[in-house]
Each structure stands twice: as structure tokens, then as C-alpha cells.
């Protein structure tokens, strides 16, 4: 068990609805990463936090997406006005390894937009 | 721009046969290379990293800077090796985000 948890594990929603996902990272790490994985693709970087500060956002993160990490612990990822193209697995990760470039992933939240 | 290419979506081998999963990368500088694996119904996890030069579950990978490749090899495939394998890279500055390839599904036939 890597210690990263995500909730919910599955979410089915109708197009146009808002959804929010939660990630609880490994507690001693001040960095937290979000990735998205669509069918047939590897994980793609979305954004990352250093404590509560969001330091980088991918161009994949449209203005319908917002991520927060209010107290530098858990993080939330919200998608507003969902579209079918948002259907994907959303992964959260904590860093590790000798140079902290290794990613310890959570189980992911699978989003299906109908 | 950094990019990882895995040319094979699916690789099927018989049990006991050698395995080679191909990975090529593009990066300006010296990257850190990884192989991640995802077994059925499990989360994505690190298999090995090039700086460790270790063998994990019989798998090895050698970084070839001239060919910009980091192929994953195992001399004798086992059924439990069946999984999705992702090649990935990051910068070496610490706390770098990771770029993944599209993955290769390894199917080991009994």
C-alpha cells in the first residue's frame, strides 16, 4: 500500500454536471501531482502542488478544471460542466525515490460522462 | 519537448520465451528513465529506474543514450508478467513531473 488514497473510485455523471474528486497523499510529502489517463494512453500530467500552492498547470487543464489543496494536505479536483471528453481515469500521486522523481500513485477515480 | 514512444500496443509471447518491450525517448538533456507496471485491478507502480541499475522480477533495462532507448528485457517470461507496461522519463533535478509513454500490454501465453 503506497498510502495515496482517492475518493470516489468511480463516478458516473451526466454531461453538464459538476464533479469533484478527492486525493489524500502520503502524509509526509509536501508535493502532490494530478494526472489524467484516457483509454489507450499513458498518464498525462495535469498539475502539481507544493504545499497549498499550485505551481504548474498543463494546457490540458481547461478553465472548467480547478484544483485546490487548501491546507497543504488533501487535494480536490473539480470539473465544471462536464463533457464526454472528460471521461478518463484521474490519478493522484506523491513523489518518492532517491531524487523524488518516482511517482507513488493512488488507485484513481474513473469518471464516465454520459 | 520531452516525449516517450512505445511502438507496440500489444506484445504476446509464450511462457519461457524472452521478452523485450521497446521504449524510445526524446529529451534535451540527461533524463531519468523508469518502467512502470500495472497488473490487472492494481494501481500503477514503479518496476525499475535506470539509475539503480537493478533487476526487478527478472526484468532489466539499459539506457542507450546514443539510440535514446530504454528497452525492458526479461530472458524467460512468466504468466504473472502479463500486465500493462509504461516507459516514463523525468528530468534529474528532483521533484520533476513524469512523462509517460502510451504503454505496451504484455500477454504471456501459457
PDB file of C-alpha atoms in Angstrom:
ATOM      1  CA  UNK A   1       0.000   0.000   0.000  1.00  0.00           C
ATOM      2  CA  UNK A   2       1.571   3.271  -1.195  1.00  0.00           C
ATOM      3  CA  UNK A   3      -0.552   5.358   1.142  1.00  0.00           C
ATOM      4  CA  UNK A   4      -2.191   7.512  -1.545  1.00  0.00           C
ATOM      5  CA  UNK A   5      -5.954   7.234  -1.472  1.00  0.00           C
ATOM      6  CA  UNK A   6      -8.587   8.684  -3.777  1.00  0.00           C
ATOM      7  CA  UNK A   7     -12.323   9.083  -3.487  1.00  0.00           C
ATOM      8  CA  UNK A   8     -14.606   8.177  -5.134  1.00  0.00           C
ATOM      9  CA  UNK A   9     -13.199   5.258  -7.086  1.00  0.00           C
ATOM     10  CA  UNK A  10     -15.895   5.563  -9.736  1.00  0.00           C
ATOM     11  CA  UNK A  11     -18.121   8.430 -10.782  1.00  0.00           C
ATOM     12  CA  UNK A  12     -20.820   8.409 -13.432  1.00  0.00           C
ATOM     13  CA  UNK A  13     -22.359  11.737 -14.299  1.00  0.00           C
ATOM     14  CA  UNK A  14     -24.412  13.379 -16.981  1.00  0.00           C
ATOM     15  CA  UNK A  15     -22.934  15.890 -19.371  1.00  0.00           C
ATOM     16  CA  UNK A  16     -23.079  19.383 -17.956  1.00  0.00           C
ATOM     17  CA  UNK A  17     -22.901  18.349 -14.307  1.00  0.00           C
ATOM     18  CA  UNK A  18     -20.083  19.303 -11.947  1.00  0.00           C
ATOM     19  CA  UNK A  19     -17.932  16.670 -10.256  1.00  0.00           C
ATOM     20  CA  UNK A  20     -15.312  16.795  -7.522  1.00  0.00           C
ATOM     21  CA  UNK A  21     -12.639  14.242  -6.681  1.00  0.00           C
ATOM     22  CA  UNK A  22     -10.501  13.992  -3.586  1.00  0.00           C
ATOM     23  CA  UNK A  23      -6.922  12.821  -3.089  1.00  0.00           C
ATOM     24  CA  UNK A  24      -5.224  12.068   0.214  1.00  0.00           C
ATOM     25  CA  UNK A  25      -1.467  11.852  -0.442  1.00  0.00           C
ATOM     26  CA  UNK A  26       1.323  10.260   1.565  1.00  0.00           C
ATOM     27  CA  UNK A  27       1.330  12.489   4.625  1.00  0.00           C
ATOM     28  CA  UNK A  28       4.974  13.485   4.838  1.00  0.00           C
ATOM     29  CA  UNK A  29       5.227  14.725   1.250  1.00  0.00           C
ATOM     30  CA  UNK A  30       4.620  18.378   0.501  1.00  0.00           C
ATOM     31  CA  UNK A  31       4.202  17.786  -3.245  1.00  0.00           C
ATOM     32  CA  UNK A  32       1.129  16.311  -4.877  1.00  0.00           C
ATOM     33  CA  UNK A  33       0.540  15.585  -8.569  1.00  0.00           C
ATOM     34  CA  UNK A  34      -2.597  15.053 -10.643  1.00  0.00           C
ATOM     35  CA  UNK A  35      -2.568  13.055 -13.872  1.00  0.00           C
ATOM     36  CA  UNK A  36      -5.261  12.026 -16.324  1.00  0.00           C
ATOM     37  CA  UNK A  37      -5.289   8.741 -18.220  1.00  0.00           C
ATOM     38  CA  UNK A  38      -7.593   8.172 -21.166  1.00  0.00           C
ATOM     39  CA  UNK A  39      -8.181   4.854 -22.908  1.00  0.00           C
ATOM     40  CA  UNK A  40      -5.101   3.638 -24.726  1.00  0.00           C
ATOM     41  CA  UNK A  41      -2.867   6.334 -23.317  1.00  0.00           C
ATOM     42  CA  UNK A  42      -0.393   6.624 -20.505  1.00  0.00           C
ATOM     43  CA  UNK A  43      -0.954   9.058 -17.640  1.00  0.00           C
ATOM     44  CA  UNK A  44      -0.702  12.720 -18.680  1.00  0.00           C
ATOM     45  CA  UNK A  45       0.393  15.413 -16.256  1.00  0.00           C
ATOM     46  CA  UNK A  46      -2.312  17.889 -15.248  1.00  0.00           C
ATOM     47  CA  UNK A  47      -0.995  19.923 -12.331  1.00  0.00           C
ATOM     48  CA  UNK A  48       1.013  19.806  -9.128  1.00  0.00           C
ATOM     49  CA  UNK A  49       1.094  21.426  -5.704  1.00  0.00           C
ATOM     50  CA  UNK A  50       3.888  22.376  -3.355  1.00  0.00           C
ATOM     51  CA  UNK A  51       2.076  22.525  -0.034  1.00  0.00           C
ATOM     52  CA  UNK A  52      -1.025  24.627  -0.790  1.00  0.00           C
ATOM     53  CA  UNK A  53       0.473  26.426  -3.787  1.00  0.00           C
ATOM     54  CA  UNK A  54      -0.444  25.240  -7.286  1.00  0.00           C
ATOM     55  CA  UNK A  55       2.841  25.685  -9.135  1.00  0.00           C
ATOM     56  CA  UNK A  56       2.238  24.333 -12.613  1.00  0.00           C
ATOM     57  CA  UNK A  57      -0.772  23.602 -14.791  1.00  0.00           C
ATOM     58  CA  UNK A  58      -0.776  21.665 -18.049  1.00  0.00           C
ATOM     59  CA  UNK A  59      -2.510  23.046 -21.124  1.00  0.00           C
ATOM     60  CA  UNK A  60      -4.793  20.016 -20.722  1.00  0.00           C
ATOM     61  CA  UNK A  61      -6.322  21.745 -17.718  1.00  0.00           C
ATOM     62  CA  UNK A  62      -9.009  23.909 -19.282  1.00  0.00           C
ATOM     63  CA  UNK A  63     -10.768  26.644 -17.343  1.00  0.00           C
ATOM     64  CA  UNK A  64     -13.507  24.149 -16.463  1.00  0.00           C
ATOM     65  CA  UNK A  65     -10.983  22.383 -14.240  1.00  0.00           C
ATOM     66  CA  UNK A  66      -9.890  23.674 -10.871  1.00  0.00           C
ATOM     67  CA  UNK A  67      -7.685  22.058  -8.283  1.00  0.00           C
ATOM     68  CA  UNK A  68      -7.093  23.043  -4.689  1.00  0.00           C
ATOM     69  CA  UNK A  69      -5.040  21.938  -1.750  1.00  0.00           C
ATOM     70  CA  UNK A  70      -6.319  24.256   0.963  1.00  0.00           C
ATOM     71  CA  UNK A  71      -4.210  23.165   3.920  1.00  0.00           C
ATOM     72  CA  UNK A  72      -1.362  21.519   2.102  1.00  0.00           C
ATOM     73  CA  UNK A  73      -2.741  18.069   2.898  1.00  0.00           C
ATOM     74  CA  UNK A  74      -5.566  16.586   0.812  1.00  0.00           C
ATOM     75  CA  UNK A  75      -6.381  17.952  -2.628  1.00  0.00           C
ATOM     76  CA  UNK A  76      -9.558  18.259  -4.668  1.00  0.00           C
ATOM     77  CA  UNK A  77     -10.024  18.354  -8.419  1.00  0.00           C
ATOM     78  CA  UNK A  78     -13.275  19.829  -9.687  1.00  0.00           C
ATOM     79  CA  UNK A  79     -14.590  19.663 -13.225  1.00  0.00           C
ATOM     80  CA  UNK A  80     -17.416  22.024 -14.089  1.00  0.00           C
ATOM     81  CA  UNK A  81     -19.895  21.489 -16.912  1.00  0.00           C
ATOM     82  CA  UNK A  82     -18.516  18.058 -17.692  1.00  0.00           C
ATOM     83  CA  UNK A  83     -18.178  16.915 -21.294  1.00  0.00           C
ATOM     84  CA  UNK A  84     -17.941  13.407 -22.697  1.00  0.00           C
ATOM     85  CA  UNK A  85     -14.294  14.047 -23.484  1.00  0.00           C
ATOM     86  CA  UNK A  86     -13.618  14.378 -19.756  1.00  0.00           C
ATOM     87  CA  UNK A  87     -14.243  10.652 -19.332  1.00  0.00           C
ATOM     88  CA  UNK A  88     -10.966   9.263 -18.046  1.00  0.00           C
ATOM     89  CA  UNK A  89      -9.111   7.907 -15.045  1.00  0.00           C
ATOM     90  CA  UNK A  90      -7.890  10.718 -12.792  1.00  0.00           C
ATOM     91  CA  UNK A  91      -4.773   9.793 -10.855  1.00  0.00           C
ATOM     92  CA  UNK A  92      -3.138  11.417  -7.881  1.00  0.00           C
ATOM     93  CA  UNK A  93       0.485  10.797  -6.935  1.00  0.00           C
ATOM     94  CA  UNK A  94       3.028  11.553  -4.231  1.00  0.00           C
ATOM     95  CA  UNK A  95       6.736  11.790  -5.076  1.00  0.00           C
ATOM     96  CA  UNK A  96       9.358   9.348  -3.874  1.00  0.00           C
ATOM     97  CA  UNK A  97      12.603   7.603  -4.724  1.00  0.00           C
ATOM     98  CA  UNK A  98      16.201   8.873  -4.390  1.00  0.00           C
ATOM     99  CA  UNK A  99      15.523  12.080  -6.331  1.00  0.00           C
ATOM    100  CA  UNK A 100      11.803  12.273  -5.580  1.00  0.00           C
ATOM    101  CA  UNK A 101      11.067  11.756  -9.284  1.00  0.00           C
ATOM    102  CA  UNK A 102       9.330   8.450  -8.712  1.00  0.00           C
ATOM    103  CA  UNK A 103       5.557   8.686  -8.538  1.00  0.00           C
ATOM    104  CA  UNK A 104       3.533   6.751  -5.978  1.00  0.00           C
ATOM    105  CA  UNK A 105       0.062   6.588  -7.440  1.00  0.00           C
ATOM    106  CA  UNK A 106      -3.323   6.303  -5.874  1.00  0.00           C
ATOM    107  CA  UNK A 107      -5.938   3.884  -7.230  1.00  0.00           C
ATOM    108  CA  UNK A 108      -7.520   6.605  -9.354  1.00  0.00           C
ATOM    109  CA  UNK A 109     -11.040   7.905  -9.864  1.00  0.00           C
ATOM    110  CA  UNK A 110     -12.695   6.650 -13.032  1.00  0.00           C
ATOM    111  CA  UNK A 111     -15.040   9.281 -14.454  1.00  0.00           C
ATOM    112  CA  UNK A 112     -17.696   8.409 -17.001  1.00  0.00           C
ATOM    113  CA  UNK A 113     -19.639  11.265 -18.540  1.00  0.00           C
ATOM    114  CA  UNK A 114     -22.842  10.162 -20.260  1.00  0.00           C
TER     115      UNK A 114
ATOM    116  CA  UNK B   1       9.733  18.887 -25.547  1.00  0.00           C
ATOM    117  CA  UNK B   2      10.019  15.560 -23.817  1.00  0.00           C
ATOM    118  CA  UNK B   3       8.413  12.526 -25.355  1.00  0.00           C
ATOM    119  CA  UNK B   4       8.314   8.780 -24.769  1.00  0.00           C
ATOM    120  CA  UNK B   5       7.457   6.366 -27.569  1.00  0.00           C
ATOM    121  CA  UNK B   6       6.377   2.778 -27.111  1.00  0.00           C
ATOM    122  CA  UNK B   7       5.775   1.393 -30.587  1.00  0.00           C
ATOM    123  CA  UNK B   8       3.956  -1.780 -29.584  1.00  0.00           C
ATOM    124  CA  UNK B   9       0.461  -1.677 -28.101  1.00  0.00           C
ATOM    125  CA  UNK B  10       0.428  -5.426 -27.561  1.00  0.00           C
ATOM    126  CA  UNK B  11       3.189  -7.987 -27.230  1.00  0.00           C
ATOM    127  CA  UNK B  12       2.289 -11.653 -26.971  1.00  0.00           C
ATOM    128  CA  UNK B  13       4.925 -14.212 -26.034  1.00  0.00           C
ATOM    129  CA  UNK B  14       4.884 -17.797 -24.860  1.00  0.00           C
ATOM    130  CA  UNK B  15       5.832 -18.687 -21.318  1.00  0.00           C
ATOM    131  CA  UNK B  16       9.570 -19.200 -21.121  1.00  0.00           C
ATOM    132  CA  UNK B  17      10.294 -17.061 -24.179  1.00  0.00           C
ATOM    133  CA  UNK B  18      12.408 -13.903 -23.976  1.00  0.00           C
ATOM    134  CA  UNK B  19      10.656 -10.558 -23.676  1.00  0.00           C
ATOM    135  CA  UNK B  20      11.712  -7.166 -24.966  1.00  0.00           C
ATOM    136  CA  UNK B  21       9.451  -4.138 -24.598  1.00  0.00           C
ATOM    137  CA  UNK B  22      10.700  -1.230 -26.638  1.00  0.00           C
ATOM    138  CA  UNK B  23      10.956   2.361 -25.484  1.00  0.00           C
ATOM    139  CA  UNK B  24      12.497   5.375 -27.177  1.00  0.00           C
ATOM    140  CA  UNK B  25      12.618   8.853 -25.751  1.00  0.00           C
ATOM    141  CA  UNK B  26      13.232  12.443 -26.720  1.00  0.00           C
ATOM    142  CA  UNK B  27      14.672  14.831 -24.155  1.00  0.00           C
ATOM    143  CA  UNK B  28      17.094  17.742 -24.275  1.00  0.00           C
ATOM    144  CA  UNK B  29      19.496  16.880 -21.502  1.00  0.00           C
ATOM    145  CA  UNK B  30      20.015  13.815 -19.332  1.00  0.00           C
ATOM    146  CA  UNK B  31      16.709  12.332 -18.231  1.00  0.00           C
ATOM    147  CA  UNK B  32      15.881   9.855 -15.549  1.00  0.00           C
ATOM    148  CA  UNK B  33      14.163   6.808 -17.088  1.00  0.00           C
ATOM    149  CA  UNK B  34      11.647   4.465 -15.496  1.00  0.00           C
ATOM    150  CA  UNK B  35       9.458   1.491 -16.232  1.00  0.00           C
ATOM    151  CA  UNK B  36       6.082   1.364 -14.510  1.00  0.00           C
ATOM    152  CA  UNK B  37       3.773  -1.646 -14.452  1.00  0.00           C
ATOM    153  CA  UNK B  38       0.062  -2.047 -13.888  1.00  0.00           C
ATOM    154  CA  UNK B  39      -1.222  -5.525 -13.104  1.00  0.00           C
ATOM    155  CA  UNK B  40      -4.906  -6.285 -13.508  1.00  0.00           C
ATOM    156  CA  UNK B  41      -7.017  -4.444 -10.914  1.00  0.00           C
ATOM    157  CA  UNK B  42      -3.951  -2.930  -9.262  1.00  0.00           C
ATOM    158  CA  UNK B  43      -2.601   0.600  -9.229  1.00  0.00           C
ATOM    159  CA  UNK B  44       0.231   1.810 -11.382  1.00  0.00           C
ATOM    160  CA  UNK B  45       3.563   1.147  -9.677  1.00  0.00           C
ATOM    161  CA  UNK B  46       7.252   1.564 -10.354  1.00  0.00           C
ATOM    162  CA  UNK B  47       9.021  -1.508 -11.719  1.00  0.00           C
ATOM    163  CA  UNK B  48      12.540  -0.136 -12.073  1.00  0.00           C
ATOM    164  CA  UNK B  49      14.565   3.032 -12.612  1.00  0.00           C
ATOM    165  CA  UNK B  50      17.709   3.303 -14.683  1.00  0.00           C
ATOM    166  CA  UNK B  51      19.852   4.993 -12.035  1.00  0.00           C
ATOM    167  CA  UNK B  52      19.518   1.959  -9.776  1.00  0.00           C
ATOM    168  CA  UNK B  53      20.768  -0.442 -12.437  1.00  0.00           C
ATOM    169  CA  UNK B  54      18.862  -3.199 -10.685  1.00  0.00           C
ATOM    170  CA  UNK B  55      16.943  -6.252 -11.779  1.00  0.00           C
ATOM    171  CA  UNK B  56      13.379  -6.455 -10.539  1.00  0.00           C
ATOM    172  CA  UNK B  57      11.344  -9.643 -11.007  1.00  0.00           C
ATOM    173  CA  UNK B  58      13.943 -10.707 -13.557  1.00  0.00           C
ATOM    174  CA  UNK B  59      13.497  -7.557 -15.657  1.00  0.00           C
ATOM    175  CA  UNK B  60      16.378  -5.298 -16.641  1.00  0.00           C
ATOM    176  CA  UNK B  61      16.603  -2.149 -18.738  1.00  0.00           C
ATOM    177  CA  UNK B  62      19.686  -0.486 -20.150  1.00  0.00           C
ATOM    178  CA  UNK B  63      19.802   3.163 -21.044  1.00  0.00           C
ATOM    179  CA  UNK B  64      21.320   3.665 -24.509  1.00  0.00           C
ATOM    180  CA  UNK B  65      21.932   7.377 -24.877  1.00  0.00           C
ATOM    181  CA  UNK B  66      23.165   7.041 -28.458  1.00  0.00           C
ATOM    182  CA  UNK B  67      19.928   5.411 -29.595  1.00  0.00           C
ATOM    183  CA  UNK B  68      17.838   7.236 -26.969  1.00  0.00           C
ATOM    184  CA  UNK B  69      16.324   3.924 -25.944  1.00  0.00           C
ATOM    185  CA  UNK B  70      15.452   2.220 -22.684  1.00  0.00           C
ATOM    186  CA  UNK B  71      14.141  -1.209 -23.656  1.00  0.00           C
ATOM    187  CA  UNK B  72      12.833  -3.558 -20.970  1.00  0.00           C
ATOM    188  CA  UNK B  73      14.043  -7.148 -21.134  1.00  0.00           C
ATOM    189  CA  UNK B  74      13.478 -10.445 -19.421  1.00  0.00           C
ATOM    190  CA  UNK B  75      15.079 -13.714 -20.551  1.00  0.00           C
ATOM    191  CA  UNK B  76      12.203 -16.025 -19.645  1.00  0.00           C
ATOM    192  CA  UNK B  77       8.629 -14.751 -19.492  1.00  0.00           C
ATOM    193  CA  UNK B  78       6.273 -15.978 -16.779  1.00  0.00           C
ATOM    194  CA  UNK B  79       2.491 -15.891 -16.757  1.00  0.00           C
ATOM    195  CA  UNK B  80       2.458 -13.456 -13.851  1.00  0.00           C
ATOM    196  CA  UNK B  81       4.330 -10.933 -16.025  1.00  0.00           C
ATOM    197  CA  UNK B  82       1.149 -10.296 -18.008  1.00  0.00           C
ATOM    198  CA  UNK B  83       0.354  -6.614 -17.409  1.00  0.00           C
ATOM    199  CA  UNK B  84       0.500  -3.119 -18.909  1.00  0.00           C
ATOM    200  CA  UNK B  85       3.989  -1.656 -19.002  1.00  0.00           C
ATOM    201  CA  UNK B  86       4.690   2.061 -19.280  1.00  0.00           C
ATOM    202  CA  UNK B  87       8.030   3.637 -20.037  1.00  0.00           C
ATOM    203  CA  UNK B  88       8.491   7.071 -18.479  1.00  0.00           C
ATOM    204  CA  UNK B  89      11.009   9.854 -18.060  1.00  0.00           C
ATOM    205  CA  UNK B  90      11.634  12.882 -15.910  1.00  0.00           C
ATOM    206  CA  UNK B  91      14.319  15.494 -15.524  1.00  0.00           C
ATOM    207  CA  UNK B  92      17.042  14.853 -12.980  1.00  0.00           C
ATOM    208  CA  UNK B  93      16.563  17.953 -10.903  1.00  0.00           C
ATOM    209  CA  UNK B  94      14.470  16.344  -8.217  1.00  0.00           C
ATOM    210  CA  UNK B  95      10.710  16.550  -7.809  1.00  0.00           C
ATOM    211  CA  UNK B  96      10.191  16.539 -11.556  1.00  0.00           C
ATOM    212  CA  UNK B  97       6.895  15.633 -13.198  1.00  0.00           C
ATOM    213  CA  UNK B  98       6.918  12.441 -15.220  1.00  0.00           C
ATOM    214  CA  UNK B  99       6.117  11.939 -18.906  1.00  0.00           C
ATOM    215  CA  UNK B 100       4.706   8.533 -19.793  1.00  0.00           C
ATOM    216  CA  UNK B 101       4.533   6.539 -22.986  1.00  0.00           C
ATOM    217  CA  UNK B 102       1.285   5.058 -24.247  1.00  0.00           C
ATOM    218  CA  UNK B 103       2.037   1.651 -22.785  1.00  0.00           C
ATOM    219  CA  UNK B 104       2.506  -1.902 -24.041  1.00  0.00           C
ATOM    220  CA  UNK B 105       0.281  -4.734 -22.964  1.00  0.00           C
ATOM    221  CA  UNK B 106       2.346  -7.855 -22.363  1.00  0.00           C
ATOM    222  CA  UNK B 107       0.428 -11.085 -22.717  1.00  0.00           C
ATOM    223  CA  UNK B 108       2.245 -14.244 -21.701  1.00  0.00           C
ATOM    224  CA  UNK B 109       0.643 -17.317 -23.220  1.00  0.00           C
ATOM    225  CA  UNK B 110       0.796 -20.468 -21.069  1.00  0.00           C
TER     226      UNK B 110
END
